[in-house]
């Protein structure tokens, strides 16, 4: 099928219904039949110019498929099984689990570029496990396309989708349909870009990206001839759209940060981590007044908002494991070398102790005091007393006084 099909309203649906009417035949034979049928249908459509005229000449898709069976000596289609409650339940399971898978795949695609790790994909893993029985029901033909289309919720969703498409201007719809053949290349390019980005940030999401690329390369060409693989391809497409949204948001965020450095630099933090003077801050360290590292501390701004940045640690198996953003610092430095993943909490530099300046001497409050009188003489600085005693000197002593002699009488 080429891009010309998508620009002709209703023609793709006609061919799809013909293929569905032949779906009980082996997939290889159906592909061979459709390769011969499609050019003939295109030619008739070009001659008639409208789908009603095409149907008038070739018949309805079911009758045209019956003619192809008769011309190729293929067996008639099996009688449709009665649609009981059990068959309707199985068809409803296929429809709802496919829709749930699309939603989860879209959300996971958005998250894969946001440093989410394999354990974050647990929901998608569980949903994919639930999708496996639906694929088995489709491939074993216990549930067919007609069973799903007969559901009331499918009919309601189809009407809503058609109403949304009709609300779009016709020239835009035609342009988007013309781009549909290029979607195969676009989604591969998007996934390749996302894969490179995941490898650069060492995110575990690159494993999931590789799986999605492999699914698209394998199931994409097959779904054109075997619609039973449609849930898988739709889920991969939803995942790709999520990746495209994540990349667009990342580019927009970087552009806004570059155009407004005051907002993203002065504030000290943004949605993608810490910044300082317009540069990203990967880690923070603190020391006390003696220059000793503070082993653990938490940062908050003036409003009590945590100042977070991305933190990476090693998982028990030795691989790199990125955690959520945290305001706990310092964060471990992770080295992923030939000996596996190694964490280090040592500071990558030797902090110098803060230079202690002259500390002011506390003074007691002063008030009116009474004058004091000092009896001790104040010596000038040069006449300060010394602790060395002066040398001893010898002085002549005066004669001792004699007691008076009493007078004598004769």
mmCIF file of C-alpha atoms in Angstrom:
data_model
loop_
_atom_site.group_PDB
_atom_site.id
_atom_site.type_symbol
_atom_site.label_atom_id
_atom_site.label_comp_id
_atom_site.label_asym_id
_atom_site.label_seq_id
_atom_site.Cartn_x
_atom_site.Cartn_y
_atom_site.Cartn_z
ATOM 1 C CA UNK A 1 0.000 0.000 0.000
ATOM 2 C CA UNK A 2 1.261 3.433 -0.832
ATOM 3 C CA UNK A 3 0.451 6.980 0.173
ATOM 4 C CA UNK A 4 -2.195 7.249 -2.597
ATOM 5 C CA UNK A 5 -4.577 5.019 -0.652
ATOM 6 C CA UNK A 6 -4.818 7.323 2.298
ATOM 7 C CA UNK A 7 -5.896 10.303 0.156
ATOM 8 C CA UNK A 8 -8.987 8.463 -1.193
ATOM 9 C CA UNK A 9 -11.819 8.527 1.376
ATOM 10 C CA UNK A 10 -13.276 5.125 2.207
ATOM 11 C CA UNK A 11 -10.982 3.112 -0.049
ATOM 12 C CA UNK A 12 -8.796 1.864 2.770
ATOM 13 C CA UNK A 13 -11.868 0.740 4.722
ATOM 14 C CA UNK A 14 -13.123 -1.148 1.677
ATOM 15 C CA UNK A 15 -9.827 -3.023 1.300
ATOM 16 C CA UNK A 16 -9.679 -3.680 5.043
ATOM 17 C CA UNK A 17 -13.130 -5.250 4.999
ATOM 18 C CA UNK A 18 -12.160 -7.437 2.037
ATOM 19 C CA UNK A 19 -9.092 -8.587 3.940
ATOM 20 C CA UNK A 20 -11.186 -9.241 7.045
ATOM 21 C CA UNK A 21 -13.619 -11.372 5.017
ATOM 22 C CA UNK A 22 -10.658 -13.534 3.956
ATOM 23 C CA UNK A 23 -9.100 -13.674 7.438
ATOM 24 C CA UNK A 24 -9.942 -17.357 7.932
ATOM 25 C CA UNK A 25 -7.427 -18.242 5.202
ATOM 26 C CA UNK A 26 -3.703 -18.570 5.953
ATOM 27 C CA UNK A 27 -2.010 -15.190 6.363
ATOM 28 C CA UNK A 28 0.458 -15.829 3.521
ATOM 29 C CA UNK A 29 -2.336 -16.633 1.080
ATOM 30 C CA UNK A 30 -4.323 -13.567 2.157
ATOM 31 C CA UNK A 31 -1.268 -11.381 1.558
ATOM 32 C CA UNK A 32 -0.816 -12.892 -1.911
ATOM 33 C CA UNK A 33 -4.488 -12.348 -2.776
ATOM 34 C CA UNK A 34 -4.422 -8.728 -1.616
ATOM 35 C CA UNK A 35 -1.310 -7.985 -3.658
ATOM 36 C CA UNK A 36 -3.312 -8.894 -6.771
ATOM 37 C CA UNK A 37 -6.548 -7.271 -5.632
ATOM 38 C CA UNK A 38 -5.285 -3.844 -4.560
ATOM 39 C CA UNK A 39 -4.087 -2.666 -8.014
ATOM 40 C CA UNK A 40 -7.413 -3.699 -9.531
ATOM 41 C CA UNK A 41 -9.379 -1.836 -6.854
ATOM 42 C CA UNK A 42 -7.233 1.290 -7.361
ATOM 43 C CA UNK A 43 -7.821 1.167 -11.089
ATOM 44 C CA UNK A 44 -11.584 0.810 -10.730
ATOM 45 C CA UNK A 45 -11.667 3.623 -8.187
ATOM 46 C CA UNK A 46 -9.771 5.852 -10.585
ATOM 47 C CA UNK A 47 -12.296 5.104 -13.318
ATOM 48 C CA UNK A 48 -15.401 5.537 -11.173
ATOM 49 C CA UNK A 49 -14.144 8.367 -8.969
ATOM 50 C CA UNK A 50 -16.179 7.499 -5.875
ATOM 51 C CA UNK A 51 -16.652 4.687 -3.409
ATOM 52 C CA UNK A 52 -20.378 4.143 -4.156
ATOM 53 C CA UNK A 53 -19.573 3.725 -7.857
ATOM 54 C CA UNK A 54 -16.778 1.314 -6.954
ATOM 55 C CA UNK A 55 -19.172 -0.717 -4.794
ATOM 56 C CA UNK A 56 -21.745 -0.774 -7.583
ATOM 57 C CA UNK A 57 -19.207 -2.302 -9.962
ATOM 58 C CA UNK A 58 -17.306 -4.698 -7.651
ATOM 59 C CA UNK A 59 -19.960 -5.321 -5.023
ATOM 60 C CA UNK A 60 -19.740 -5.049 -1.283
ATOM 61 C CA UNK A 61 -16.483 -6.117 0.390
ATOM 62 C CA UNK A 62 -18.076 -9.381 1.528
ATOM 63 C CA UNK A 63 -19.452 -10.262 -1.924
ATOM 64 C CA UNK A 64 -16.171 -9.285 -3.577
ATOM 65 C CA UNK A 65 -14.313 -11.534 -1.139
ATOM 66 C CA UNK A 66 -16.700 -14.390 -1.980
ATOM 67 C CA UNK A 67 -15.903 -13.930 -5.688
ATOM 68 C CA UNK A 68 -12.189 -14.080 -4.884
ATOM 69 C CA UNK A 69 -12.718 -17.331 -2.969
ATOM 70 C CA UNK A 70 -14.584 -18.878 -5.872
ATOM 71 C CA UNK A 71 -11.987 -17.726 -8.404
ATOM 72 C CA UNK A 72 -9.146 -19.161 -6.323
ATOM 73 C CA UNK A 73 -10.917 -22.415 -5.366
ATOM 74 C CA UNK A 74 -10.735 -21.495 -1.695
ATOM 75 C CA UNK A 75 -13.203 -23.012 0.777
ATOM 76 C CA UNK A 76 -16.222 -20.928 1.746
ATOM 77 C CA UNK A 77 -15.989 -18.934 4.963
ATOM 78 C CA UNK A 78 -16.935 -20.822 8.127
ATOM 79 C CA UNK A 79 -20.361 -20.202 9.540
ATOM 80 C CA UNK A 80 -20.201 -17.505 12.204
ATOM 81 C CA UNK A 81 -20.461 -18.882 15.692
ATOM 82 C CA UNK A 82 -23.378 -17.637 17.747
ATOM 83 C CA UNK A 83 -22.333 -14.674 19.833
ATOM 84 C CA UNK A 84 -23.251 -15.717 23.290
ATOM 85 C CA UNK A 85 -22.452 -14.005 26.551
ATOM 86 C CA UNK A 86 -19.093 -15.776 26.762
ATOM 87 C CA UNK A 87 -17.937 -14.656 23.330
ATOM 88 C CA UNK A 88 -19.041 -11.078 23.997
ATOM 89 C CA UNK A 89 -17.139 -11.156 27.281
ATOM 90 C CA UNK A 90 -13.960 -12.289 25.524
ATOM 91 C CA UNK A 91 -14.354 -9.603 22.857
ATOM 92 C CA UNK A 92 -14.876 -6.988 25.555
ATOM 93 C CA UNK A 93 -11.734 -8.196 27.318
ATOM 94 C CA UNK A 94 -9.722 -7.786 24.113
ATOM 95 C CA UNK A 95 -11.091 -4.282 23.555
ATOM 96 C CA UNK A 96 -10.607 -2.981 27.072
ATOM 97 C CA UNK A 97 -7.157 -4.456 27.643
ATOM 98 C CA UNK A 98 -6.030 -3.017 24.314
ATOM 99 C CA UNK A 99 -7.288 0.427 25.318
ATOM 100 C CA UNK A 100 -5.617 0.174 28.724
ATOM 101 C CA UNK A 101 -2.357 -0.841 27.077
ATOM 102 C CA UNK A 102 -2.496 2.228 24.829
ATOM 103 C CA UNK A 103 -2.936 4.572 27.795
ATOM 104 C CA UNK A 104 -0.164 2.972 29.861
ATOM 105 C CA UNK A 105 2.183 2.880 26.857
ATOM 106 C CA UNK A 106 1.585 6.585 26.232
ATOM 107 C CA UNK A 107 2.332 7.503 29.854
ATOM 108 C CA UNK A 108 5.409 5.281 29.920
ATOM 109 C CA UNK A 109 6.700 6.898 26.741
ATOM 110 C CA UNK A 110 6.466 10.292 28.408
ATOM 111 C CA UNK A 111 8.212 8.991 31.527
ATOM 112 C CA UNK A 112 11.046 7.168 29.792
ATOM 113 C CA UNK A 113 12.916 10.441 29.142
ATOM 114 C CA UNK A 114 12.452 11.634 32.709
ATOM 115 C CA UNK A 115 15.110 9.421 34.318
ATOM 116 C CA UNK A 116 12.640 6.663 35.125
ATOM 117 C CA UNK A 117 14.151 3.259 35.705
ATOM 118 C CA UNK A 118 13.066 -0.310 34.857
ATOM 119 C CA UNK A 119 11.210 -0.825 38.127
ATOM 120 C CA UNK A 120 9.146 2.230 37.242
ATOM 121 C CA UNK A 121 7.773 0.270 34.288
ATOM 122 C CA UNK A 122 6.084 -2.322 36.495
ATOM 123 C CA UNK A 123 2.609 -1.148 35.499
ATOM 124 C CA UNK A 124 3.399 -1.483 31.801
ATOM 125 C CA UNK A 125 4.879 -4.929 32.402
ATOM 126 C CA UNK A 126 1.708 -6.097 34.172
ATOM 127 C CA UNK A 127 -0.510 -4.674 31.430
ATOM 128 C CA UNK A 128 1.549 -6.372 28.728
ATOM 129 C CA UNK A 129 1.143 -9.678 30.553
ATOM 130 C CA UNK A 130 -2.608 -9.076 30.557
ATOM 131 C CA UNK A 131 -2.460 -8.337 26.822
ATOM 132 C CA UNK A 132 -0.969 -11.737 26.010
ATOM 133 C CA UNK A 133 -4.281 -13.626 26.521
ATOM 134 C CA UNK A 134 -5.991 -11.092 24.247
ATOM 135 C CA UNK A 135 -3.435 -11.768 21.513
ATOM 136 C CA UNK A 136 -3.989 -15.494 21.972
ATOM 137 C CA UNK A 137 -7.758 -15.018 21.599
ATOM 138 C CA UNK A 138 -7.221 -13.112 18.356
ATOM 139 C CA UNK A 139 -4.721 -15.552 16.864
ATOM 140 C CA UNK A 140 -6.769 -18.594 17.824
ATOM 141 C CA UNK A 141 -9.804 -16.895 16.208
ATOM 142 C CA UNK A 142 -11.874 -17.287 19.349
ATOM 143 C CA UNK A 143 -12.438 -13.550 19.000
ATOM 144 C CA UNK A 144 -12.686 -11.899 15.603
ATOM 145 C CA UNK A 145 -12.918 -8.377 14.347
ATOM 146 C CA UNK A 146 -16.679 -8.640 13.948
ATOM 147 C CA UNK A 147 -17.018 -9.616 17.615
ATOM 148 C CA UNK A 148 -15.174 -6.503 18.752
ATOM 149 C CA UNK A 149 -17.000 -4.186 16.347
ATOM 150 C CA UNK A 150 -20.357 -5.462 17.610
ATOM 151 C CA UNK A 151 -19.690 -4.132 21.115
ATOM 152 C CA UNK A 152 -21.626 -1.031 22.128
ATOM 153 C CA UNK A 153 -18.546 0.683 23.560
ATOM 154 C CA UNK A 154 -16.647 0.131 20.333
ATOM 155 C CA UNK A 155 -19.470 1.675 18.330
ATOM 156 C CA UNK A 156 -19.585 4.665 20.684
ATOM 157 C CA UNK A 157 -15.821 5.169 20.468
ATOM 158 C CA UNK A 158 -15.926 4.918 16.688
ATOM 159 C CA UNK A 159 -18.679 7.532 16.454
ATOM 160 C CA UNK A 160 -16.742 9.855 18.747
ATOM 161 C CA UNK A 161 -13.623 9.408 16.651
ATOM 162 C CA UNK A 162 -15.439 10.153 13.423
ATOM 163 C CA UNK A 163 -16.998 13.259 14.938
ATOM 164 C CA UNK A 164 -13.569 14.481 16.029
ATOM 165 C CA UNK A 165 -12.141 13.893 12.546
ATOM 166 C CA UNK A 166 -15.058 15.672 10.893
ATOM 167 C CA UNK A 167 -14.470 18.687 13.136
ATOM 168 C CA UNK A 168 -10.991 19.102 11.634
ATOM 169 C CA UNK A 169 -10.819 21.084 8.371
ATOM 170 C CA UNK A 170 -10.737 18.845 5.308
ATOM 171 C CA UNK A 171 -7.432 20.183 3.984
ATOM 172 C CA UNK A 172 -5.713 19.430 7.300
ATOM 173 C CA UNK A 173 -7.132 15.912 7.343
ATOM 174 C CA UNK A 174 -5.963 15.310 3.779
ATOM 175 C CA UNK A 175 -2.510 16.634 4.648
ATOM 176 C CA UNK A 176 -2.197 14.370 7.685
ATOM 177 C CA UNK A 177 -3.341 11.353 5.686
ATOM 178 C CA UNK A 178 -0.739 12.172 3.082
ATOM 179 C CA UNK A 179 1.915 12.077 5.819
ATOM 180 C CA UNK A 180 0.831 8.653 7.037
ATOM 181 C CA UNK A 181 3.347 6.696 4.912
ATOM 182 C CA UNK A 182 6.157 8.763 6.476
ATOM 183 C CA UNK A 183 5.004 7.875 9.989
ATOM 184 C CA UNK A 184 6.989 4.653 9.787
ATOM 185 C CA UNK A 185 10.210 6.614 9.349
ATOM 186 C CA UNK A 186 9.246 9.327 11.833
ATOM 187 C CA UNK A 187 8.603 6.943 14.707
ATOM 188 C CA UNK A 188 11.874 5.093 14.127
ATOM 189 C CA UNK A 189 13.754 8.417 14.158
ATOM 190 C CA UNK A 190 11.974 9.507 17.342
ATOM 191 C CA UNK A 191 12.796 6.260 19.102
ATOM 192 C CA UNK A 192 16.415 6.468 17.938
ATOM 193 C CA UNK A 193 16.749 9.983 19.365
ATOM 194 C CA UNK A 194 15.158 8.857 22.619
ATOM 195 C CA UNK A 195 17.485 5.857 22.740
ATOM 196 C CA UNK A 196 20.544 8.110 22.430
ATOM 197 C CA UNK A 197 19.187 10.432 25.124
ATOM 198 C CA UNK A 198 18.535 7.511 27.471
ATOM 199 C CA UNK A 199 22.071 6.235 26.966
ATOM 200 C CA UNK A 200 23.509 9.693 27.674
ATOM 201 C CA UNK A 201 21.749 9.942 31.030
ATOM 202 C CA UNK A 202 22.349 6.243 31.749
ATOM 203 C CA UNK A 203 18.656 5.580 32.131
ATOM 204 C CA UNK A 204 17.351 2.038 32.202
ATOM 205 C CA UNK A 205 14.686 3.106 29.743
ATOM 206 C CA UNK A 206 16.971 2.380 26.803
ATOM 207 C CA UNK A 207 16.155 -1.328 27.210
ATOM 208 C CA UNK A 208 12.455 -0.652 26.746
ATOM 209 C CA UNK A 209 13.176 1.630 23.806
ATOM 210 C CA UNK A 210 15.126 -1.140 22.118
ATOM 211 C CA UNK A 211 12.248 -3.566 22.645
ATOM 212 C CA UNK A 212 9.760 -1.131 21.105
ATOM 213 C CA UNK A 213 11.998 -0.575 18.081
ATOM 214 C CA UNK A 214 12.248 -4.342 17.589
ATOM 215 C CA UNK A 215 8.455 -4.698 17.830
ATOM 216 C CA UNK A 216 7.889 -2.007 15.219
ATOM 217 C CA UNK A 217 10.431 -3.493 12.849
ATOM 218 C CA UNK A 218 8.921 -6.965 13.156
ATOM 219 C CA UNK A 219 5.176 -6.418 13.589
ATOM 220 C CA UNK A 220 4.798 -3.207 11.599
ATOM 221 C CA UNK A 221 4.976 -4.762 8.122
ATOM 222 C CA UNK A 222 2.905 -7.784 9.194
ATOM 223 C CA UNK A 223 -0.053 -5.826 10.517
ATOM 224 C CA UNK A 224 -0.912 -4.643 7.012
ATOM 225 C CA UNK A 225 -1.843 -8.203 6.101
ATOM 226 C CA UNK A 226 -2.617 -9.688 9.513
ATOM 227 C CA UNK A 227 -4.760 -7.412 11.681
ATOM 228 C CA UNK A 228 -4.362 -9.701 14.653
ATOM 229 C CA UNK A 229 -1.105 -7.900 15.453
ATOM 230 C CA UNK A 230 -2.898 -4.549 15.562
ATOM 231 C CA UNK A 231 -2.960 -4.233 19.405
ATOM 232 C CA UNK A 232 0.824 -4.640 19.539
ATOM 233 C CA UNK A 233 1.482 -2.027 16.861
ATOM 234 C CA UNK A 234 -1.023 0.393 18.384
ATOM 235 C CA UNK A 235 0.694 0.102 21.771
ATOM 236 C CA UNK A 236 4.092 0.732 20.172
ATOM 237 C CA UNK A 237 2.694 3.766 18.359
ATOM 238 C CA UNK A 238 1.237 5.133 21.606
ATOM 239 C CA UNK A 239 4.603 4.686 23.281
ATOM 240 C CA UNK A 240 6.279 6.549 20.409
ATOM 241 C CA UNK A 241 3.817 9.431 20.723
ATOM 242 C CA UNK A 242 4.631 9.618 24.437
ATOM 243 C CA UNK A 243 8.341 9.791 23.652
ATOM 244 C CA UNK A 244 7.659 12.581 21.145
ATOM 245 C CA UNK A 245 5.742 14.529 23.791
ATOM 246 C CA UNK A 246 8.582 14.068 26.298
ATOM 247 C CA UNK A 247 11.185 15.266 23.792
ATOM 248 C CA UNK A 248 9.064 18.287 22.863
ATOM 249 C CA UNK A 249 8.599 19.231 26.515
ATOM 250 C CA UNK A 250 12.324 18.861 27.134
ATOM 251 C CA UNK A 251 13.204 21.122 24.204
ATOM 252 C CA UNK A 252 10.615 23.685 25.297
ATOM 253 C CA UNK A 253 11.906 23.652 28.888
ATOM 254 C CA UNK A 254 15.520 24.139 27.777
ATOM 255 C CA UNK A 255 14.536 26.963 25.444
ATOM 256 C CA UNK A 256 12.560 28.721 28.171
ATOM 257 C CA UNK A 257 15.424 28.371 30.640
ATOM 258 C CA UNK A 258 17.863 29.838 28.103
ATOM 259 C CA UNK A 259 15.590 32.780 27.315
ATOM 260 C CA UNK A 260 14.980 33.607 30.989
ATOM 261 C CA UNK A 261 18.172 32.888 32.971
ATOM 262 C CA UNK A 262 17.100 35.115 35.887
ATOM 263 C CA UNK A 263 14.073 32.995 36.572
ATOM 264 C CA UNK A 264 15.908 29.698 36.331
ATOM 265 C CA UNK A 265 19.280 30.770 37.702
ATOM 266 C CA UNK A 266 18.606 33.261 40.484
ATOM 267 C CA UNK A 267 15.863 31.210 42.043
ATOM 268 C CA UNK A 268 18.413 28.459 42.563
ATOM 269 C CA UNK A 269 16.254 25.590 41.418
ATOM 270 C CA UNK A 270 13.843 24.626 38.680
ATOM 271 C CA UNK A 271 11.781 21.649 37.593
ATOM 272 C CA UNK A 272 14.870 19.911 36.235
ATOM 273 C CA UNK A 273 17.174 20.381 39.234
ATOM 274 C CA UNK A 274 19.479 22.950 40.788
ATOM 275 C CA UNK A 275 21.156 25.725 38.840
ATOM 276 C CA UNK A 276 23.625 28.432 39.818
ATOM 277 C CA UNK A 277 24.419 31.369 37.555
ATOM 278 C CA UNK A 278 22.718 29.528 34.722
ATOM 279 C CA UNK A 279 24.792 26.340 35.143
ATOM 280 C CA UNK A 280 23.469 23.016 36.375
ATOM 281 C CA UNK A 281 24.515 21.958 39.879
ATOM 282 C CA UNK A 282 25.012 18.209 40.254
ATOM 283 C CA UNK A 283 26.038 18.054 43.919
ATOM 284 C CA UNK A 284 26.525 20.193 47.011
ATOM 285 C CA UNK A 285 28.943 19.986 49.944
ATOM 286 C CA UNK A 286 29.057 21.800 53.284
ATOM 287 C CA UNK A 287 31.674 22.232 56.010
ATOM 288 C CA UNK A 288 31.441 23.474 59.576
ATOM 289 C CA UNK A 289 33.338 26.355 61.159
ATOM 290 C CA UNK A 290 36.449 24.188 61.519
ATOM 291 C CA UNK A 291 36.391 23.151 57.867
ATOM 292 C CA UNK A 292 35.184 19.615 58.606
ATOM 293 C CA UNK A 293 32.724 18.128 56.066
ATOM 294 C CA UNK A 294 29.113 17.837 57.181
ATOM 295 C CA UNK A 295 28.176 14.214 56.302
ATOM 296 C CA UNK A 296 24.426 14.721 55.717
ATOM 297 C CA UNK A 297 22.302 17.834 55.363
ATOM 298 C CA UNK A 298 19.023 18.846 53.699
ATOM 299 C CA UNK A 299 18.372 22.055 51.776
ATOM 300 C CA UNK A 300 15.199 24.173 51.769
ATOM 301 C CA UNK A 301 14.428 27.626 50.467
ATOM 302 C CA UNK A 302 12.835 30.524 52.327
ATOM 303 C CA UNK A 303 9.369 29.051 51.730
ATOM 304 C CA UNK A 304 10.238 25.597 53.014
ATOM 305 C CA UNK A 305 10.407 24.098 49.520
ATOM 306 C CA UNK A 306 13.041 21.342 49.187
ATOM 307 C CA UNK A 307 15.903 22.222 46.842
ATOM 308 C CA UNK A 308 16.175 18.993 44.900
ATOM 309 C CA UNK A 309 18.501 17.589 42.278
ATOM 310 C CA UNK A 310 18.886 14.207 40.599
ATOM 311 C CA UNK A 311 20.617 11.478 42.580
ATOM 312 C CA UNK A 312 22.228 8.330 41.157
ATOM 313 C CA UNK A 313 23.159 5.232 43.115
ATOM 314 C CA UNK A 314 24.292 1.692 42.371
ATOM 315 C CA UNK A 315 21.819 -1.151 42.584
ATOM 316 C CA UNK A 316 22.753 -4.430 44.289
ATOM 317 C CA UNK A 317 23.577 -6.043 40.939
ATOM 318 C CA UNK A 318 26.250 -3.438 40.280
ATOM 319 C CA UNK A 319 24.384 -1.461 37.643
ATOM 320 C CA UNK A 320 23.608 2.216 37.633
ATOM 321 C CA UNK A 321 20.290 3.119 39.187
ATOM 322 C CA UNK A 322 18.941 6.669 39.061
ATOM 323 C CA UNK A 323 16.614 7.670 41.848
ATOM 324 C CA UNK A 324 14.107 10.450 42.164
ATOM 325 C CA UNK A 325 15.113 14.016 42.806
ATOM 326 C CA UNK A 326 16.104 14.557 46.431
ATOM 327 C CA UNK A 327 17.208 17.408 48.686
ATOM 328 C CA UNK A 328 19.604 15.210 50.681
ATOM 329 C CA UNK A 329 23.243 16.192 50.261
ATOM 330 C CA UNK A 330 25.965 15.411 49.535
ATOM 331 C CA UNK A 331 24.869 12.830 47.018
ATOM 332 C CA UNK A 332 27.138 9.858 46.295
ATOM 333 C CA UNK A 333 29.448 10.143 43.335
ATOM 334 C CA UNK A 334 28.907 7.151 41.037
ATOM 335 C CA UNK A 335 31.670 5.704 38.902
ATOM 336 C CA UNK A 336 30.684 3.031 36.392
ATOM 337 C CA UNK A 337 33.900 1.416 35.180
ATOM 338 C CA UNK A 338 35.295 -1.971 34.320
ATOM 339 C CA UNK A 339 34.763 -3.194 37.886
ATOM 340 C CA UNK A 340 31.104 -2.276 37.919
ATOM 341 C CA UNK A 341 29.270 0.496 39.671
ATOM 342 C CA UNK A 342 31.072 2.076 42.633
ATOM 343 C CA UNK A 343 29.765 4.759 44.973
ATOM 344 C CA UNK A 344 31.938 7.292 46.747
ATOM 345 C CA UNK A 345 30.928 9.745 49.467
ATOM 346 C CA UNK A 346 34.370 11.334 49.752
ATOM 347 C CA UNK A 347 34.592 14.998 48.888
ATOM 348 C CA UNK A 348 36.355 15.489 45.537
ATOM 349 C CA UNK A 349 38.345 18.379 46.992
ATOM 350 C CA UNK A 350 39.979 19.378 50.274
ATOM 351 C CA UNK A 351 38.106 22.299 51.807
ATOM 352 C CA UNK A 352 40.179 25.019 53.425
ATOM 353 C CA UNK A 353 39.103 25.999 56.940
ATOM 354 C CA UNK A 354 37.378 29.355 57.068
ATOM 355 C CA UNK A 355 39.736 32.256 57.876
ATOM 356 C CA UNK A 356 38.958 33.420 61.421
ATOM 357 C CA UNK A 357 38.861 37.232 61.691
ATOM 358 C CA UNK A 358 39.193 39.291 64.890
ATOM 359 C CA UNK A 359 36.249 38.463 67.045
ATOM 360 C CA UNK A 360 34.683 41.391 68.883
ATOM 361 C CA UNK A 361 35.003 41.365 72.678
ATOM 362 C CA UNK A 362 31.620 41.438 74.366
ATOM 363 C CA UNK A 363 31.123 44.492 76.528
ATOM 364 C CA UNK A 364 28.854 44.789 79.511
ATOM 365 C CA UNK A 365 26.177 47.449 79.426
ATOM 366 C CA UNK A 366 27.362 50.725 80.905
ATOM 367 C CA UNK A 367 25.448 53.033 83.232
ATOM 368 C CA UNK A 368 26.080 55.981 85.577
ATOM 369 C CA UNK A 369 28.730 55.029 88.162
ATOM 370 C CA UNK A 370 29.981 56.837 91.243
ATOM 371 C CA UNK A 371 33.538 58.220 91.085
ATOM 372 C CA UNK A 372 36.008 56.071 92.958
ATOM 373 C CA UNK A 373 39.032 57.319 94.905
ATOM 374 C CA UNK A 374 42.196 55.305 94.614
ATOM 375 C CA UNK A 375 44.860 55.636 97.307
ATOM 376 C CA UNK A 376 47.400 53.727 95.270
ATOM 377 C CA UNK A 377 49.666 55.913 93.215
ATOM 378 C CA UNK A 378 49.430 55.434 89.542
ATOM 379 C CA UNK A 379 52.733 54.641 87.956
ATOM 380 C CA UNK A 380 53.539 55.558 84.443
ATOM 381 C CA UNK A 381 54.201 52.665 82.087
ATOM 382 C CA UNK A 382 57.931 53.241 82.288
ATOM 383 C CA UNK A 383 57.927 53.106 86.101
ATOM 384 C CA UNK A 384 56.251 49.768 86.418
ATOM 385 C CA UNK A 385 57.543 47.789 89.419
ATOM 386 C CA UNK A 386 59.891 44.939 88.722
ATOM 387 C CA UNK A 387 60.046 41.624 90.440
ATOM 388 C CA UNK A 388 63.842 41.746 90.920
ATOM 389 C CA UNK A 389 64.727 43.042 94.413
ATOM 390 C CA UNK A 390 67.398 45.779 94.588
ATOM 391 C CA UNK A 391 70.874 44.757 95.804
ATOM 392 C CA UNK A 392 71.464 45.047 99.583
ATOM 393 C CA UNK A 393 73.810 47.843 100.811
ATOM 394 C CA UNK A 394 75.728 48.203 104.156
ATOM 395 C CA UNK A 395 75.604 51.547 106.008
ATOM 396 C CA UNK A 396 77.654 52.509 109.144
ATOM 397 C CA UNK A 397 75.659 52.356 112.324
ATOM 398 C CA UNK A 398 75.662 55.129 114.956
ATOM 399 C CA UNK A 399 77.070 54.356 118.456
ATOM 400 C CA UNK A 400 74.541 52.964 120.760
ATOM 401 C CA UNK A 401 73.078 55.392 123.222
ATOM 402 C CA UNK A 402 74.366 54.925 126.832
ATOM 403 C CA UNK A 403 71.994 55.201 129.720
ATOM 404 C CA UNK A 404 72.505 58.369 131.807
ATOM 405 C CA UNK A 405 74.815 57.984 134.856
ATOM 406 C CA UNK A 406 73.220 59.041 138.118
ATOM 407 C CA UNK A 407 75.079 61.868 139.984
ATOM 408 C CA UNK A 408 77.192 60.920 142.986
ATOM 409 C CA UNK A 409 76.958 62.615 146.346
ATOM 410 C CA UNK A 410 79.699 62.852 148.698
#
